[in-house]
Amino acid sequence: MYLMRTITTKVICLGLLVSGIGLPHVFAAEDKPAASTSKPQPSVAKPLKWGDFGQERASLEARNMAAWVSEAGDNQNMPFVIIDKTDAKVFVFHPDGRLHGAAPALLGLALGDVSVPGIGNRKLASIRPEERTTPAGRFLASLGRNAGGKEILWVDYEGALSLHPVVTSNPKEQRAQRLATATPLDNRISYGCINVPAPFFKNVVSKTFKTTNGIVYILPETRSTSIQASSGLADH
């Protein structure tokens, strides 16, 4: 039985594939031998499995990531999430690669793809603006509770990184208004956590992870790196 984890959820790796994803080439099947009175049959290519975004707008980097995950089976038959920091958008997928839902997101104030060592043990007031990054990587995620007892999706427990409903306790930050704008340029405001609209968290994220763990892929924004996968997992 699945046990909701409220203990450490560790990062599995920090590499992400953004561009130039090495998907297998697909070649047309060889023509079947034809009878002397028939024309050769047209070749048929075996289709690849792709992450299905439906009509949802997504960047090339996000589409490439979803395609690679679906083709390689890197999500290990678990639901998965792709977070595109550049577009400030979250995509949640079923295990088979079909899109379950998408929403805008608020992210760490500072640009960057790594967390400051030990940041998960520090008080928020001690975290400087330049340290408020949302790290890139591949993470094993599960539902849990924060210190206030509210449900969140733990992405990296040790790094205090989670995906949760938007926090609106500080009116000066205008977080709800930032989520509502069409541009991603005003979506950098958090200490590093990923804030999403409350209905999206309740109806998509929570329901998707209610009885299972999953994989969260956070795309890098300041560098290009590659996933080094082995049996579906990669070293940090």
Short mmCIF file of C-alpha atoms in Angstrom, two decimals:
data_model
loop_
_atom_site.label_atom_id
_atom_site.label_comp_id
_atom_site.label_asym_id
_atom_site.label_seq_id
_atom_site.Cartn_x
_atom_site.Cartn_y
_atom_site.Cartn_z
CA MET A 1 0.00 0.00 0.00
CA TYR A 2 1.25 3.41 -0.88
CA LEU A 3 2.23 5.43 2.14
CA MET A 4 2.13 9.22 1.79
CA ARG A 5 5.62 10.34 2.53
CA THR A 6 6.35 13.16 4.88
CA ILE A 7 10.00 12.21 5.20
CA THR A 8 12.95 13.04 3.05
CA THR A 9 12.35 12.96 -0.68
CA LYS A 10 15.77 13.14 -2.29
CA VAL A 11 16.83 14.45 -5.65
CA ILE A 12 17.67 11.61 -8.00
CA CYS A 13 19.77 13.66 -10.40
CA LEU A 14 20.53 17.21 -11.46
CA GLY A 15 20.98 16.70 -15.20
CA LEU A 16 18.27 17.59 -17.65
CA LEU A 17 18.03 17.31 -21.36
CA VAL A 18 16.85 20.55 -22.97
CA SER A 19 17.93 20.46 -26.58
CA GLY A 20 19.32 17.94 -28.98
CA ILE A 21 17.55 15.07 -27.27
CA GLY A 22 18.83 11.81 -28.67
CA LEU A 23 15.70 9.99 -29.63
CA PRO A 24 16.03 6.81 -31.64
CA HIS A 25 15.72 7.17 -35.39
CA VAL A 26 12.78 5.45 -36.99
CA PHE A 27 13.21 3.92 -40.40
CA ALA A 28 10.57 2.85 -42.86
CA ALA A 29 9.85 -0.84 -42.88
CA GLU A 30 11.23 -2.75 -45.82
CA ASP A 31 8.87 -3.34 -48.70
CA LYS A 32 7.33 -6.77 -48.69
CA PRO A 33 8.11 -8.94 -51.70
CA ALA A 34 5.38 -8.35 -54.26
CA ALA A 35 3.75 -10.86 -56.53
CA SER A 36 4.57 -10.51 -60.19
CA THR A 37 1.17 -8.94 -60.84
CA SER A 38 1.21 -6.52 -57.85
CA LYS A 39 2.93 -3.25 -57.09
CA PRO A 40 5.28 -3.03 -54.09
CA GLN A 41 3.53 -2.10 -50.84
CA PRO A 42 4.36 1.38 -49.46
CA SER A 43 6.73 1.45 -46.51
CA VAL A 44 5.28 2.05 -43.05
CA ALA A 45 7.24 3.74 -40.26
CA LYS A 46 6.82 2.59 -36.69
CA PRO A 47 5.53 5.56 -34.68
CA LEU A 48 7.40 6.87 -31.67
CA LYS A 49 5.71 7.43 -28.33
CA TRP A 50 5.48 11.16 -27.67
CA GLY A 51 4.36 13.23 -24.74
CA ASP A 52 0.87 14.32 -25.77
CA PHE A 53 0.25 18.04 -25.09
CA GLY A 54 -3.05 18.10 -26.96
CA GLN A 55 -3.88 21.72 -27.79
CA GLU A 56 -1.81 23.11 -24.92
CA ARG A 57 0.88 25.60 -25.86
CA ALA A 58 4.36 24.44 -24.85
CA SER A 59 7.95 25.33 -25.66
CA LEU A 60 10.16 23.16 -27.83
CA GLU A 61 12.23 22.31 -24.75
CA ALA A 62 9.18 21.07 -22.85
CA ARG A 63 8.00 19.04 -25.84
CA ASN A 64 11.43 17.50 -26.31
CA MET A 65 11.55 16.56 -22.64
CA ALA A 66 8.12 14.94 -22.74
CA ALA A 67 9.03 13.06 -25.91
CA TRP A 68 12.22 11.72 -24.35
CA VAL A 69 10.51 10.67 -21.13
CA SER A 70 7.75 8.84 -22.99
CA GLU A 71 10.08 7.14 -25.45
CA ALA A 72 12.71 6.14 -22.88
CA GLY A 73 10.20 5.22 -20.18
CA ASP A 74 12.24 7.29 -17.74
CA ASN A 75 9.16 7.95 -15.59
CA GLN A 76 9.01 4.21 -14.78
CA ASN A 77 5.26 4.04 -15.39
CA MET A 78 4.59 6.79 -12.86
CA PRO A 79 2.90 10.14 -13.49
CA PHE A 80 5.35 12.90 -14.27
CA VAL A 81 5.56 16.67 -14.19
CA ILE A 82 7.56 19.00 -16.43
CA ILE A 83 8.28 22.47 -15.10
CA ASP A 84 9.41 24.96 -17.72
CA LYS A 85 11.03 27.81 -15.79
CA THR A 86 11.55 30.00 -18.84
CA ASP A 87 7.84 29.93 -19.68
CA ALA A 88 6.82 29.71 -15.99
CA LYS A 89 4.52 26.78 -16.72
CA VAL A 90 3.76 23.38 -15.19
CA PHE A 91 2.61 20.32 -17.14
CA VAL A 92 1.26 17.20 -15.40
CA PHE A 93 1.17 13.94 -17.35
CA HIS A 94 -0.42 10.54 -16.92
CA PRO A 95 2.04 7.62 -16.79
CA ASP A 96 1.43 6.91 -20.49
CA GLY A 97 2.46 10.43 -21.53
CA ARG A 98 -0.99 11.96 -21.97
CA LEU A 99 -1.33 15.47 -20.60
CA HIS A 100 -3.53 15.67 -17.52
CA GLY A 101 -3.34 19.42 -17.06
CA ALA A 102 -1.23 22.56 -17.35
CA ALA A 103 -1.05 25.84 -15.47
CA PRO A 104 1.13 28.93 -14.98
CA ALA A 105 3.53 28.88 -12.05
CA LEU A 106 5.43 31.22 -9.78
CA LEU A 107 9.10 30.32 -9.32
CA GLY A 108 12.20 31.34 -7.41
CA LEU A 109 13.06 35.03 -7.55
CA ALA A 110 16.62 34.45 -8.77
CA LEU A 111 17.71 32.85 -12.02
CA GLY A 112 19.77 29.70 -11.53
CA ASP A 113 19.66 25.93 -11.68
CA VAL A 114 21.22 24.88 -8.37
CA SER A 115 20.29 25.35 -4.74
CA VAL A 116 22.62 26.79 -2.14
CA PRO A 117 23.94 23.91 0.02
CA GLY A 118 21.99 23.58 3.26
CA ILE A 119 19.27 25.98 2.20
CA GLY A 120 16.56 23.60 3.38
CA ASN A 121 17.68 24.05 6.99
CA ARG A 122 17.71 27.84 6.96
CA LYS A 123 15.02 30.29 8.02
CA LEU A 124 13.34 32.13 5.16
CA ALA A 125 14.47 35.49 6.50
CA SER A 126 18.10 34.43 6.14
CA ILE A 127 17.83 33.51 2.45
CA ARG A 128 19.22 36.33 0.32
CA PRO A 129 17.44 37.32 -2.92
CA GLU A 130 20.21 35.85 -5.11
CA GLU A 131 19.83 32.50 -3.30
CA ARG A 132 16.14 32.13 -4.08
CA THR A 133 16.46 29.74 -7.01
CA THR A 134 14.31 26.90 -8.26
CA PRO A 135 16.84 24.13 -8.97
CA ALA A 136 16.77 22.14 -12.18
CA GLY A 137 16.85 18.36 -12.17
CA ARG A 138 14.99 15.09 -12.03
CA PHE A 139 13.24 14.48 -8.72
CA LEU A 140 11.24 11.68 -7.13
CA ALA A 141 8.17 13.43 -5.73
CA SER A 142 5.30 12.55 -3.41
CA LEU A 143 2.47 14.25 -1.57
CA GLY A 144 3.06 15.40 1.99
CA ARG A 145 2.27 18.14 4.48
CA ASN A 146 4.08 21.35 5.27
CA ALA A 147 4.67 22.67 8.79
CA GLY A 148 1.19 24.16 8.78
CA GLY A 149 -0.44 20.85 7.87
CA LYS A 150 -1.37 21.86 4.34
CA GLU A 151 -1.01 19.39 1.49
CA ILE A 152 1.92 19.97 -0.85
CA LEU A 153 3.90 17.97 -3.38
CA TRP A 154 7.38 17.41 -1.98
CA VAL A 155 9.92 17.70 -4.79
CA ASP A 156 13.05 17.78 -2.62
CA TYR A 157 12.41 17.51 1.11
CA GLU A 158 16.00 18.16 2.16
CA GLY A 159 16.13 21.27 0.00
CA ALA A 160 12.69 22.40 1.25
CA LEU A 161 11.50 22.47 -2.36
CA SER A 162 7.84 21.80 -3.03
CA LEU A 163 5.02 22.47 -5.47
CA HIS A 164 1.97 23.88 -3.70
CA PRO A 165 -1.08 26.14 -4.05
CA VAL A 166 -0.17 29.78 -4.46
CA VAL A 167 0.62 31.57 -1.20
CA THR A 168 -1.25 34.87 -0.88
CA SER A 169 -0.44 35.82 2.72
CA ASN A 170 1.65 38.83 1.65
CA PRO A 171 -0.57 41.20 -0.39
CA LYS A 172 2.43 43.26 -1.47
CA GLU A 173 3.75 40.33 -3.52
CA GLN A 174 0.52 40.11 -5.58
CA ARG A 175 1.12 36.44 -6.28
CA ALA A 176 -2.40 35.69 -7.50
CA GLN A 177 -2.23 38.65 -9.87
CA ARG A 178 1.14 37.51 -11.18
CA LEU A 179 -0.30 34.09 -12.00
CA ALA A 180 -3.18 35.71 -13.87
CA THR A 181 -1.04 37.75 -16.29
CA ALA A 182 -0.26 36.41 -19.76
CA THR A 183 3.48 37.03 -19.49
CA PRO A 184 5.99 34.90 -17.54
CA LEU A 185 8.14 37.97 -16.85
CA ASP A 186 6.45 38.69 -13.51
CA ASN A 187 6.37 35.10 -12.24
CA ARG A 188 9.66 35.18 -10.34
CA ILE A 189 8.78 35.92 -6.73
CA SER A 190 9.10 32.84 -4.47
CA TYR A 191 11.95 31.59 -2.29
CA GLY A 192 12.31 28.68 -4.70
CA CYS A 193 9.10 26.69 -4.39
CA ILE A 194 6.70 26.29 -7.29
CA ASN A 195 3.36 28.05 -6.72
CA VAL A 196 0.37 27.05 -8.86
CA PRO A 197 -3.31 28.07 -8.86
CA ALA A 198 -5.17 26.40 -5.98
CA PRO A 199 -7.82 24.73 -8.20
CA PHE A 200 -5.07 23.25 -10.38
CA PHE A 201 -3.29 21.81 -7.37
CA LYS A 202 -6.50 20.32 -5.97
CA ASN A 203 -7.96 18.93 -9.19
CA VAL A 204 -4.81 17.89 -11.05
CA VAL A 205 -1.72 17.61 -8.85
CA SER A 206 -3.34 16.19 -5.72
CA LYS A 207 -5.51 13.71 -7.59
CA THR A 208 -2.60 12.57 -9.77
CA PHE A 209 -0.28 11.86 -6.83
CA LYS A 210 -2.89 10.71 -4.30
CA THR A 211 -1.92 7.03 -4.45
CA THR A 212 1.49 7.10 -6.09
CA ASN A 213 4.85 8.77 -6.28
CA GLY A 214 5.96 10.43 -9.51
CA ILE A 215 8.82 12.14 -11.29
CA VAL A 216 9.27 15.90 -11.54
CA TYR A 217 11.52 17.29 -14.27
CA ILE A 218 12.54 20.92 -13.81
CA LEU A 219 14.10 22.28 -16.99
CA PRO A 220 17.29 24.33 -16.63
CA GLU A 221 17.30 27.98 -17.62
CA THR A 222 20.96 29.00 -17.41
CA ARG A 223 22.77 25.99 -18.85
CA SER A 224 22.33 22.93 -21.04
CA THR A 225 22.87 19.54 -19.45
CA SER A 226 22.03 15.94 -20.25
CA ILE A 227 20.29 13.21 -18.34
CA GLN A 228 22.60 10.30 -17.70
CA ALA A 229 20.11 7.52 -17.19
CA SER A 230 20.72 3.98 -16.08
CA SER A 231 17.76 1.67 -15.64
CA GLY A 232 15.50 4.70 -15.48
CA LEU A 233 17.50 6.45 -12.76
CA ALA A 234 20.40 8.85 -12.93
CA ASP A 235 23.08 9.84 -10.47
CA HIS A 236 22.87 13.20 -8.76
#
